[in-house]
XYZ file of C-alpha atoms in Angstrom:
754
model
C 0.000 0.000 0.000
C 2.827 2.373 0.949
C 4.597 1.730 -2.357
C 1.389 2.478 -4.299
C 1.036 5.835 -2.569
C 4.638 6.702 -3.387
C 4.100 5.767 -7.046
C 0.962 7.900 -7.229
C 2.781 10.870 -5.712
C 5.645 10.416 -8.177
C 3.165 10.314 -11.068
C 1.341 13.446 -9.883
C 4.642 15.250 -9.392
C 5.862 14.199 -12.812
C 2.633 15.337 -14.438
C 2.704 18.704 -12.713
C 6.378 19.096 -13.565
C 5.647 18.389 -17.211
C 2.943 21.032 -17.174
C 5.310 23.579 -15.640
C 8.142 22.957 -18.095
C 8.833 26.023 -20.198
C 8.779 25.913 -23.990
C 11.763 27.153 -25.968
C 10.128 28.483 -29.113
C 13.223 30.322 -30.335
C 16.806 30.062 -29.109
C 19.478 32.476 -30.328
C 17.517 33.341 -33.434
C 16.775 29.736 -34.400
C 13.693 27.595 -33.986
C 13.094 23.877 -34.317
C 9.349 24.379 -34.618
C 7.013 24.024 -37.577
C 3.605 25.639 -38.008
C 1.062 22.992 -39.001
C -2.026 23.851 -41.057
C -4.741 21.629 -42.443
C -4.467 20.807 -46.138
C -7.886 22.445 -46.425
C -7.269 25.275 -43.974
C -9.727 28.158 -43.899
C -8.696 31.614 -45.019
C -8.657 32.761 -41.396
C -6.531 29.856 -40.158
C -4.064 30.444 -42.978
C -3.936 34.158 -42.140
C -3.298 33.263 -38.488
C -0.399 30.996 -39.426
C 1.274 33.617 -41.574
C 0.737 36.336 -38.972
C 2.436 34.216 -36.317
C 5.285 33.353 -38.674
C 5.799 37.008 -39.631
C 5.810 38.364 -36.077
C 8.132 35.672 -34.703
C 10.594 36.412 -37.479
C 10.453 40.168 -36.858
C 10.897 39.650 -33.114
C 13.693 37.085 -33.191
C 14.906 36.602 -36.735
C 13.745 32.970 -36.664
C 11.886 31.742 -39.749
C 9.387 29.082 -38.693
C 8.277 27.011 -41.659
C 4.604 26.441 -42.416
C 3.647 22.887 -43.395
C 0.372 21.065 -43.945
C -0.817 18.259 -41.739
C 0.155 15.588 -44.252
C 3.798 15.763 -43.122
C 4.915 13.353 -40.373
C 4.295 14.563 -36.838
C 7.244 15.870 -34.829
C 7.715 16.862 -31.217
C 7.917 20.606 -31.835
C 4.797 21.804 -33.612
C 2.530 24.827 -33.537
C -0.875 23.511 -34.568
C -3.095 26.154 -36.168
C -6.838 25.582 -36.415
C -8.570 22.287 -37.021
C -6.365 19.573 -38.534
C -5.397 15.954 -37.897
C -3.007 16.992 -35.118
C -5.908 18.474 -33.176
C -8.307 15.547 -33.490
C -8.350 14.929 -29.735
C -8.212 18.588 -28.723
C -11.005 19.549 -26.314
C -12.767 22.547 -27.867
C -15.803 22.502 -25.592
C -14.803 25.813 -23.989
C -15.281 27.595 -27.340
C -18.956 28.497 -27.058
C -19.321 31.399 -29.499
C -18.284 32.339 -33.018
C -14.827 33.974 -32.831
C -14.098 32.244 -29.511
C -10.723 30.521 -29.224
C -8.258 28.532 -27.145
C -4.487 28.735 -26.782
C -3.182 25.541 -25.222
C 0.137 23.813 -24.794
C 0.675 20.102 -24.331
C 4.279 19.359 -23.555
C 6.203 21.038 -26.346
C 3.214 21.380 -28.677
C 1.292 24.660 -28.989
C -2.330 24.744 -30.155
C -4.260 27.707 -31.549
C -7.878 26.954 -32.429
C -11.163 28.804 -32.714
C -14.501 29.212 -34.410
C -14.790 31.423 -37.492
C -11.996 34.015 -37.015
C -11.146 32.715 -33.550
C -7.817 31.172 -34.543
C -6.619 34.505 -35.921
C -7.763 36.230 -32.728
C -5.918 33.591 -30.691
C -2.664 34.448 -32.439
C -3.036 38.208 -31.885
C -3.853 37.542 -28.214
C -0.751 35.343 -27.921
C 1.457 37.988 -29.534
C 0.142 40.637 -27.173
C 0.012 38.617 -23.955
C 3.184 36.551 -24.247
C 5.433 38.428 -26.687
C 4.457 41.976 -25.556
C 3.515 43.159 -29.043
C 1.063 46.039 -29.378
C -0.969 47.678 -32.104
C -1.792 51.086 -30.631
C -3.145 52.380 -33.925
C -3.322 51.293 -37.531
C 0.096 52.892 -38.035
C 1.732 52.331 -34.645
C 2.947 48.838 -33.778
C 5.308 47.838 -30.994
C 7.264 44.637 -31.722
C 9.970 44.076 -29.063
C 13.162 42.426 -30.315
C 14.761 39.392 -28.660
C 16.687 36.442 -30.041
C 15.138 33.879 -27.703
C 11.480 33.221 -26.919
C 10.706 31.123 -23.855
C 7.054 30.377 -23.103
C 5.278 28.984 -20.055
C 2.707 26.233 -20.343
C -0.511 27.896 -21.525
C -4.177 26.998 -21.221
C -6.552 29.867 -21.943
C -9.902 30.142 -23.676
C -11.881 33.259 -24.538
C -15.342 33.915 -25.932
C -16.760 37.247 -27.100
C -19.467 38.927 -25.058
C -20.821 40.649 -28.192
C -21.169 38.821 -31.508
C -20.791 42.055 -33.518
C -18.145 44.564 -32.423
C -17.983 47.659 -34.600
C -16.301 50.993 -33.899
C -16.611 54.013 -36.169
C -13.081 55.348 -36.080
C -10.479 55.980 -38.743
C -8.381 53.162 -37.274
C -11.008 50.548 -38.011
C -10.891 51.194 -41.739
C -7.716 49.100 -41.535
C -8.534 45.372 -41.534
C -5.256 44.403 -39.880
C -6.187 46.642 -36.941
C -9.614 44.979 -36.790
C -8.103 41.486 -36.855
C -5.699 42.357 -34.056
C -8.406 43.893 -31.868
C -11.090 41.296 -32.722
C -13.404 43.847 -34.305
C -15.967 43.641 -37.062
C -14.029 44.157 -40.296
C -14.863 45.012 -43.885
C -15.700 41.376 -44.650
C -18.226 41.221 -41.782
C -19.942 44.405 -42.919
C -20.952 42.738 -46.167
C -23.749 41.095 -44.171
C -25.666 44.399 -44.378
C -27.855 44.896 -47.407
C -28.965 48.337 -46.182
C -27.868 50.233 -43.092
C -30.084 52.685 -41.126
C -32.394 55.570 -42.107
C -33.660 53.700 -45.144
C -37.305 54.729 -45.559
C -36.435 57.489 -48.033
C -34.470 54.966 -50.088
C -37.230 52.377 -50.041
C -40.017 54.928 -50.578
C -38.433 57.946 -52.341
C -40.524 61.100 -51.755
C -39.404 62.562 -55.066
C -40.987 59.571 -56.795
C -44.195 59.162 -54.793
C -45.094 62.256 -52.777
C -46.636 64.369 -55.529
C -49.050 61.671 -56.722
C -49.519 59.897 -53.396
C -49.152 62.257 -50.429
C -51.198 59.717 -48.415
C -48.123 57.454 -48.417
C -46.390 59.918 -46.129
C -46.685 61.214 -42.588
C -49.599 63.332 -41.455
C -48.408 66.190 -39.247
C -50.698 68.957 -38.017
C -53.304 68.045 -40.661
C -50.682 68.238 -43.417
C -48.929 65.431 -45.296
C -45.130 65.879 -45.215
C -42.518 63.765 -47.047
C -40.410 63.139 -43.943
C -41.520 59.647 -42.859
C -43.926 57.108 -44.397
C -47.423 56.406 -43.138
C -46.875 52.925 -41.736
C -50.521 51.869 -41.798
C -50.999 52.613 -45.498
C -51.232 49.325 -47.504
C -49.625 50.970 -50.528
C -46.515 51.811 -48.513
C -46.180 48.199 -47.369
C -46.520 46.895 -50.929
C -43.927 49.304 -52.377
C -41.361 48.635 -49.655
C -41.748 44.852 -49.929
C -41.297 45.015 -53.711
C -38.246 47.264 -53.393
C -36.682 44.955 -50.808
C -37.262 41.931 -53.058
C -35.546 43.711 -55.917
C -32.556 44.671 -53.798
C -32.251 41.233 -52.193
C -32.189 39.661 -55.641
C -29.282 41.948 -56.550
C -27.445 41.190 -53.294
C -28.533 37.693 -52.195
C -25.627 37.128 -49.779
C -26.573 40.079 -47.560
C -28.147 38.787 -44.369
C -29.392 41.925 -42.569
C -31.628 44.560 -44.151
C -32.425 47.793 -42.375
C -35.991 49.041 -42.767
C -35.837 52.084 -40.564
C -37.028 55.601 -39.898
C -35.462 58.638 -41.522
C -33.344 60.939 -39.390
C -36.073 63.337 -38.240
C -38.936 63.514 -35.744
C -41.876 63.623 -38.181
C -43.500 60.247 -37.553
C -47.010 59.844 -38.897
C -49.879 60.964 -36.663
C -52.824 59.877 -38.780
C -55.699 58.209 -36.943
C -54.603 54.658 -37.764
C -50.955 55.169 -36.772
C -51.940 57.171 -33.697
C -54.352 54.441 -32.573
C -51.544 51.870 -32.471
C -49.080 54.263 -30.838
C -51.522 55.225 -28.098
C -52.316 51.582 -27.403
C -48.609 50.707 -27.200
C -47.568 53.859 -25.357
C -44.887 54.701 -27.932
C -44.464 55.522 -31.640
C -42.444 52.308 -31.707
C -45.864 50.627 -31.790
C -46.829 51.538 -35.352
C -43.217 51.109 -36.449
C -42.837 47.599 -35.040
C -46.295 46.592 -36.260
C -45.119 47.492 -39.776
C -41.661 45.903 -39.403
C -43.095 42.604 -38.162
C -45.228 42.386 -41.309
C -42.142 43.047 -43.437
C -40.162 40.401 -41.526
C -42.815 37.756 -42.218
C -42.314 38.366 -45.945
C -38.586 37.562 -45.621
C -38.179 34.723 -43.099
C -34.659 33.952 -44.326
C -33.383 37.477 -43.671
C -32.984 39.653 -40.604
C -34.957 42.895 -40.764
C -33.315 45.568 -38.625
C -35.081 48.714 -37.482
C -34.211 51.668 -35.279
C -35.386 52.368 -31.749
C -34.218 55.944 -32.039
C -35.395 59.296 -30.729
C -39.215 59.191 -30.943
C -39.242 55.366 -31.269
C -36.718 54.646 -28.483
C -39.312 53.664 -25.893
C -40.365 50.031 -26.215
C -43.992 49.230 -27.063
C -46.196 47.830 -24.323
C -47.198 44.552 -25.934
C -46.004 44.055 -29.515
C -43.022 41.698 -29.638
C -40.515 41.769 -32.493
C -40.597 38.737 -34.765
C -37.656 36.351 -34.325
C -35.976 37.725 -37.437
C -36.356 41.377 -36.375
C -33.321 43.181 -35.019
C -33.850 46.218 -32.774
C -31.166 48.865 -33.170
C -31.433 50.809 -29.900
C -29.692 54.216 -29.844
C -28.466 56.336 -26.920
C -28.162 59.604 -28.840
C -29.964 61.837 -26.307
C -27.988 60.703 -23.269
C -25.550 62.752 -21.214
C -22.121 61.296 -20.490
C -21.126 62.877 -17.184
C -22.111 59.741 -15.296
C -22.661 56.114 -16.347
C -26.032 55.611 -18.022
C -27.149 53.200 -15.312
C -27.057 55.967 -12.694
C -30.131 57.533 -14.308
C -32.972 55.559 -12.747
C -35.800 57.803 -13.914
C -38.890 56.347 -15.572
C -37.965 57.609 -19.045
C -34.248 56.862 -18.838
C -32.297 55.060 -21.525
C -31.554 52.251 -19.081
C -35.263 51.712 -18.529
C -35.856 51.609 -22.283
C -33.044 49.066 -22.658
C -34.555 46.909 -19.915
C -38.006 47.058 -21.511
C -36.693 46.143 -24.964
C -34.683 43.261 -23.481
C -37.937 41.839 -22.107
C -39.314 41.724 -25.653
C -36.319 40.407 -27.604
C -32.762 39.113 -27.336
C -31.897 40.498 -30.773
C -30.653 43.969 -29.786
C -28.063 46.005 -31.668
C -26.831 48.743 -29.322
C -25.746 51.982 -31.022
C -23.740 54.146 -28.621
C -22.008 57.517 -29.119
C -18.561 58.305 -27.749
C -17.473 61.694 -29.142
C -18.794 65.224 -29.447
C -20.182 65.298 -32.970
C -20.513 69.058 -33.264
C -16.838 69.399 -32.356
C -14.701 66.330 -33.021
C -11.619 68.367 -32.157
C -12.725 69.395 -28.689
C -12.046 68.067 -25.189
C -14.688 65.485 -24.317
C -13.933 63.778 -20.978
C -15.986 60.588 -21.209
C -13.312 57.946 -20.589
C -14.721 57.158 -17.148
C -18.113 56.070 -18.535
C -16.930 53.868 -21.411
C -16.585 50.697 -19.348
C -19.700 50.957 -17.150
C -21.849 51.776 -20.186
C -20.582 48.811 -22.195
C -21.050 46.591 -19.137
C -24.638 47.852 -18.894
C -25.323 46.921 -22.518
C -23.915 43.427 -21.964
C -25.853 42.997 -18.717
C -29.161 43.544 -20.487
C -28.511 41.258 -23.404
C -27.295 43.439 -26.276
C -25.485 41.093 -28.661
C -24.378 43.540 -31.328
C -22.442 46.720 -30.590
C -21.699 49.824 -32.617
C -19.693 52.566 -30.949
C -19.872 55.704 -33.071
C -16.716 57.771 -32.890
C -15.489 60.440 -35.248
C -14.568 58.224 -38.182
C -12.032 60.880 -39.193
C -8.431 61.794 -38.558
C -7.524 64.146 -35.757
C -10.421 63.831 -33.324
C -9.639 64.130 -29.632
C -7.671 61.046 -28.478
C -8.949 59.026 -31.446
C -6.324 56.309 -31.108
C -6.776 55.948 -27.347
C -10.567 55.766 -27.495
C -10.557 53.234 -30.322
C -8.019 51.098 -28.447
C -9.911 51.120 -25.141
C -13.305 50.500 -26.729
C -11.936 47.614 -28.799
C -10.644 45.942 -25.635
C -13.959 46.538 -23.846
C -16.066 45.140 -26.676
C -14.183 41.865 -26.430
C -14.096 41.777 -22.631
C -16.056 44.427 -20.692
C -14.386 43.303 -17.445
C -10.804 44.276 -18.301
C -8.756 46.421 -15.932
C -9.365 49.635 -17.841
C -6.807 51.660 -15.873
C -4.085 49.144 -16.630
C -4.943 49.110 -20.340
C -5.028 52.915 -20.497
C -1.697 53.272 -18.705
C -0.125 50.720 -21.031
C -1.348 52.674 -24.050
C -0.251 56.065 -22.715
C 3.266 54.913 -21.853
C 3.628 53.044 -25.144
C 2.180 55.766 -27.360
C 3.525 58.902 -25.652
C 6.628 57.584 -23.871
C 7.653 59.559 -20.789
C 4.949 62.118 -21.575
C 2.262 59.478 -21.005
C 1.993 60.142 -17.266
C 1.317 63.823 -17.977
C -1.378 62.965 -20.518
C -2.962 60.783 -17.822
C -2.837 63.721 -15.377
C -4.570 65.890 -17.977
C -7.329 63.325 -18.534
C -7.781 62.789 -14.785
C -7.967 66.509 -13.987
C -10.497 67.179 -16.734
C -12.619 64.194 -15.711
C -12.648 65.154 -12.031
C -13.450 68.766 -12.966
C -16.420 67.616 -15.034
C -17.792 65.416 -12.251
C -17.214 68.088 -9.607
C -19.126 70.626 -11.710
C -22.054 68.232 -12.281
C -22.269 69.678 -15.810
C -24.101 67.802 -18.564
C -21.643 66.261 -21.002
C -23.497 66.019 -24.298
C -22.472 64.795 -27.730
C -23.968 67.884 -29.422
C -22.384 70.516 -27.221
C -19.371 72.788 -27.579
C -16.433 74.177 -25.596
C -18.172 77.523 -25.098
C -20.988 76.032 -23.042
C -18.362 74.391 -20.819
C -16.658 77.655 -19.831
C -18.281 77.480 -16.396
C -17.258 73.890 -15.688
C -14.548 71.582 -17.043
C -13.277 74.160 -19.581
C -13.282 77.157 -17.253
C -10.488 79.697 -17.945
C -8.538 78.753 -14.800
C -8.678 75.089 -15.738
C -7.561 75.888 -19.291
C -4.428 77.421 -17.749
C -3.809 74.278 -15.693
C -4.300 72.029 -18.712
C -1.782 74.062 -20.694
C 0.763 73.753 -17.881
C 0.333 69.982 -17.931
C 0.898 69.915 -21.688
C 3.987 72.075 -21.273
C 5.342 69.341 -18.989
C 4.320 66.648 -21.460
C 6.106 68.370 -24.349
C 9.201 68.816 -22.187
C 9.154 65.117 -21.266
C 8.943 64.157 -24.956
C 11.403 66.716 -26.315
C 14.148 64.152 -26.999
C 11.881 61.906 -29.064
C 10.398 63.601 -32.115
C 7.769 60.881 -32.644
C 6.418 61.094 -29.102
C 6.600 64.888 -29.188
C 4.501 65.048 -32.350
C 1.858 62.822 -30.751
C 1.765 65.034 -27.667
C 1.294 68.106 -29.863
C -1.564 66.357 -31.668
C -3.164 65.554 -28.313
C -2.939 69.261 -27.456
C -4.877 70.397 -30.540
C -8.313 69.991 -28.868
C -7.231 72.323 -26.071
C -6.164 74.928 -28.631
C -9.463 74.452 -30.439
C -11.376 75.060 -27.207
C -9.440 78.290 -26.666
C -10.230 79.425 -30.209
C -13.933 78.705 -29.813
C -14.114 80.430 -26.448
C -12.338 83.495 -27.833
C -15.325 84.079 -30.127
C -17.597 84.825 -27.162
C -15.022 86.493 -24.934
C -14.727 89.283 -27.484
C -12.476 92.054 -26.216
C -9.584 90.980 -24.018
C -6.386 88.973 -23.780
C -8.195 85.680 -24.494
C -10.751 87.181 -26.882
C -10.850 87.845 -30.592
C -10.021 91.565 -30.435
C -8.069 94.052 -28.344
C -7.354 97.770 -28.271
C -4.077 98.918 -29.773
C -1.892 101.781 -28.587
C -4.120 104.292 -30.376
C -7.178 102.900 -28.549
C -8.505 101.474 -31.801
C -9.766 97.901 -32.059
C -7.910 95.150 -33.897
C -7.767 91.363 -34.102
C -5.950 89.774 -31.171
C -2.464 88.684 -32.356
C -2.461 85.814 -29.826
C -5.548 84.354 -31.447
C -4.035 84.763 -34.912
C -0.945 82.849 -33.749
C -3.104 80.174 -32.113
C -5.035 79.763 -35.376
C -1.830 79.213 -37.321
C -0.570 76.704 -34.735
C -3.856 74.832 -34.847
C -3.893 74.650 -38.640
C -0.252 73.578 -38.783
C -0.895 70.797 -36.263
C -3.957 69.601 -38.160
C -2.051 69.491 -41.438
C 0.727 67.436 -39.859
C -1.903 65.021 -38.556
C -3.707 64.690 -41.887
C -7.051 65.727 -43.311
C -8.601 66.674 -39.967
C -12.361 67.187 -39.863
C -13.546 69.514 -37.125
C -17.116 68.196 -36.917
C -19.605 65.639 -38.212
C -20.427 67.850 -41.208
C -16.871 67.261 -42.471
C -15.735 70.846 -41.927
C -11.987 70.523 -42.443
C -9.323 72.483 -40.603
C -8.445 74.643 -43.622
C -12.009 75.871 -44.019
C -12.459 76.294 -40.265
C -9.400 78.546 -40.035
C -10.338 80.410 -43.221
C -13.795 81.193 -41.826
C -12.285 82.239 -38.515
C -9.874 84.633 -40.209
C -12.726 86.074 -42.271
C -14.558 86.733 -39.022
C -11.469 88.453 -37.559
C -11.136 90.601 -40.674
C -14.539 92.156 -39.915
C -13.288 93.774 -36.718
C -13.484 97.537 -37.306
C -11.229 100.121 -35.733
C -13.918 102.523 -34.541
C -17.482 101.500 -35.497
C -20.007 104.126 -34.378
C -22.392 101.626 -32.821
C -19.877 99.600 -30.804
C -21.124 98.955 -27.249
C -24.095 101.292 -27.780
C -27.456 100.309 -26.207
C -30.001 98.409 -28.299
C -33.778 98.377 -27.874
C -35.613 95.326 -29.246
C -38.985 96.291 -30.773
C -39.618 92.624 -31.618
C -38.446 90.022 -29.153
C -35.569 87.761 -30.106
C -35.805 84.053 -29.398
C -33.351 83.468 -26.609
C -32.755 79.861 -27.525
C -29.911 81.606 -29.306
C -29.090 84.412 -26.879
C -25.510 85.118 -27.985
C -24.469 87.607 -25.270
C -27.910 88.884 -24.442
C -29.416 92.223 -25.434
C -26.014 93.825 -25.991
C -25.088 91.201 -28.616
C -25.836 93.280 -31.705
C -23.296 95.966 -30.781
C -20.681 94.033 -28.772
C -18.158 93.686 -31.614
C -18.305 89.895 -31.552
C -18.923 88.406 -34.953
C -20.362 85.042 -35.851
C -19.076 82.507 -38.310
C -20.897 79.719 -40.134
C -21.644 77.922 -36.844
C -25.014 79.297 -35.730
C -24.525 78.453 -32.053
C -22.413 81.494 -31.143
C -22.746 85.254 -31.442
C -25.877 84.956 -33.561
C -29.176 86.382 -32.312
C -32.178 84.448 -33.608
C -35.688 85.608 -34.457
C -38.222 82.815 -34.942
C -41.231 83.594 -37.110
C -41.006 87.357 -36.565
C -39.074 90.286 -38.000
C -35.928 91.598 -36.433
C -36.645 95.217 -35.515
C -34.244 97.036 -33.198
C -33.167 100.592 -32.433
C -29.539 101.475 -31.729
C -29.032 104.550 -29.548
C -25.794 106.312 -30.533
C -26.246 108.434 -27.365
C -25.601 111.677 -29.239
C -26.259 113.129 -32.673
C -23.807 111.534 -35.069
C -23.260 111.661 -38.821
C -24.235 108.295 -40.303
C -23.903 107.231 -43.939
C -23.955 103.430 -43.902
C -25.577 100.633 -41.903
C -24.896 96.952 -42.459
C -25.382 93.586 -40.837
C -24.423 90.015 -41.620
C -27.124 87.367 -41.804
C -26.791 83.611 -41.742
C -28.533 81.044 -43.919
C -28.640 77.331 -43.041
C -31.848 76.217 -44.686
C -31.375 72.671 -43.354
C -31.924 74.194 -39.890
C -34.778 76.499 -41.050
C -32.529 79.581 -40.934
C -32.957 81.929 -43.919
C -31.762 85.300 -45.123
C -34.308 88.093 -44.525
C -36.534 89.040 -47.435
C -35.727 92.726 -46.954
C -33.339 94.915 -44.940
C -34.614 98.394 -43.985
C -32.963 101.397 -42.302
C -34.648 104.432 -40.762
C -33.297 107.191 -38.510
C -34.575 109.529 -35.805
C -33.285 112.352 -33.655
C -35.790 111.805 -30.836
C -36.333 108.024 -30.953
C -40.049 108.499 -31.700
C -40.480 109.649 -35.273
C -38.358 107.718 -37.791
C -37.621 108.492 -41.433
C -36.803 105.779 -43.934
C -33.379 106.312 -45.519
C -32.565 103.081 -47.360
C -33.479 99.442 -47.933
C -32.384 96.401 -49.914
C -34.125 93.194 -50.957
C -32.583 89.758 -50.773
C -31.969 88.372 -54.256
C -30.202 85.161 -53.169
C -32.353 82.107 -53.989
C -32.722 79.103 -51.687
C -31.828 75.827 -53.367
C -33.171 72.416 -52.467
C -29.618 71.075 -52.453
C -28.564 73.306 -49.558
C -31.598 72.134 -47.594
C -30.182 68.604 -47.534
C -27.279 69.201 -45.141
C -26.146 71.590 -42.370
C -22.829 71.784 -44.220
C -24.469 74.373 -46.494
C -24.012 77.406 -44.276
C -23.727 80.898 -45.753
C -23.149 84.416 -44.468
C -24.350 87.404 -46.481
C -23.762 91.053 -45.748
C -26.822 93.292 -46.099
C -25.662 96.873 -46.491
C -27.455 100.180 -46.996
C -25.576 103.356 -47.926
C -27.239 106.771 -48.019
C -26.453 110.460 -47.907
C -24.665 111.486 -44.689
C -27.362 112.090 -42.088
C -27.181 113.614 -38.631
C -29.029 111.306 -36.237
C -28.990 109.736 -32.800
C -31.259 106.702 -33.270
C -30.902 104.095 -36.011
C -33.706 101.589 -36.576
C -32.787 98.364 -38.328
C -35.475 96.020 -39.614
C -34.970 92.621 -41.256
C -38.150 91.112 -42.690
C -38.627 87.423 -41.893
C -40.419 85.141 -44.389
C -42.343 83.927 -41.289
C -42.661 80.249 -42.300
C -40.444 77.854 -44.195
C -41.218 77.747 -47.940
C -43.997 75.356 -48.958
C -41.518 73.015 -50.688
C -39.230 72.950 -47.640
C -39.289 69.957 -45.209
C -39.883 72.441 -42.370
C -43.149 73.818 -43.776
C -45.453 75.029 -42.184
C -43.199 75.705 -39.197
C -41.641 79.054 -38.386
C -38.607 80.368 -40.236
C -35.624 81.901 -38.462
C -33.381 84.850 -39.223
C -29.986 85.141 -37.539
C -27.789 88.232 -37.310
C -24.653 88.880 -35.297
C -23.755 92.596 -35.373
C -25.138 95.911 -36.547
C -22.334 98.011 -37.993
C -22.932 101.758 -38.238
C -20.521 104.000 -40.119
């Protein structure tokens, strides 16, 4: 009995020793290993084999041969994917597509997975055991060593989300997607159509004139913004159009049948009846989508739960082949989404949808779309939000970033989100610190201090961090002037730390561009002063602030070194942004007669766009093509104001700039009229001009079409104290315009009196 126990102990010890024996993959630049592939290896297994071969050679100089599984077995083999060497390999831990194992058995190394799992196993191995990194599509870290010693390995991983898509410039590179286990260009071929498709399936230009009943009823008027989802003709046309498109693209699996990007859902009696019963406009939408889905049982019909349709219906359940694309566009990002426990919160909507279906595509937003190049401290909510989505059963994830070069911390955000989409439970601080030290070198710790200070300042302020905001609205919280000074001091330290490495220094300077952008935007509303757009010179005349002119040049230079940087979602590039800014600066006049003079509003402005309050029209601060700042808006009424020059003054010219963004219902005035008075009571007309600039339907299609026009009236020199300026509003949007019959806006920034 005693001898048996000793033998058992020896066996256990020997087995555990064998498992602990290290593996010498490469020794002094040589390797005795072969990579074994099946004779009928998949594309992904073959790609995995060649990736491993390539990286090992670059790391150590060792060329490991690739052979098929018909060659005789040897002791030292790296077995890739499914082949005759892996016949007895236990793959039961691979539960999901793209899941994988990395396992050693003595001196043999196994990489295996479902679908692309084997490729993902190799990239995980390279990162975890050989310390390789892919920080961006262009930045790889491949440490050199002539020997590679491995421990015994036994790991398996499965994705939490089956679809992992990130809208960033980095993810246009398939190699980056393979490394980070993301949805790549091949995966995206599964989509036949992708979001906001009603106008494509039921074109208003084709059907609205003859069949207005196919479209939404709003305030007793049919408008071509959304379809009427209870109209049988609409159903028939959309089914026929889908059949035609599916025939042209039979391999596409998912087809989006989804609302257009506006709020004009149909409110006819039939649609309203369903919506009221279901407690949400998602009722009539899902009722329609379910009928479509039944026509195409072999396809997945995806639809949006977005804005007006975000709230789940009370009773209607999506068909099994219906995918719900739930969007968080309205949400603030100061705190994790789950902290909002209100009845109408996004979290509550997610919970309600998850009770109805397990086929949820979660569309989240992770940048500031109105200002890609602006500080946006949301790093602290990335992980808890993604964990929330996983907790409530979302299987498909789309994280919408900037999609362009040069956005704030693009590379860092893409990197962190990619890691979280594979495993929401990672140590996010560890991953971030690894990135910062690898991407910025010694400056990384200062970048971390910058991120931490801005994040804590946001939380302390309790401000609402919104994806459609701007750095001006944050001047009282995380972008307050005193904090801007602190952030700049941190970046000074970061640049000093990176000064001996030109690559790291350039990356630090790129990371600083959003701070410079914030300063430029804030200068527009500061106006006069050291941080504003204009100052007084030695002669007490006004001029553009040289500091701002220098900052503009620095910003443009940095953007050009980075690439074709887009400042916002409308693809405003840095060149045009700076050009517009300089045009605005060029309008600063030395001694305008009306500067800082009091203004009386005869018709009330709409203070949704307050600029700087009642003084805005004579404060010297000009607007550019962005209507959010320095523009005073009048909704549905004329602009009629009186400027008090405070003494009799000779006047010969009055002008004002007006803005037109017809997409946003902002139009030039129909007429510009000037009258004068010495007593402020009786006014005499002196000049007027009509607007001759037509509105085109093309410019109505996008907010990118933004125009400024100067309306100017010259007249004989006249002695006067009071100047009345009237701009005649068209009152409602034109009948052909999508905004009809709603009120039209006019926007002006400054009344210039000479």
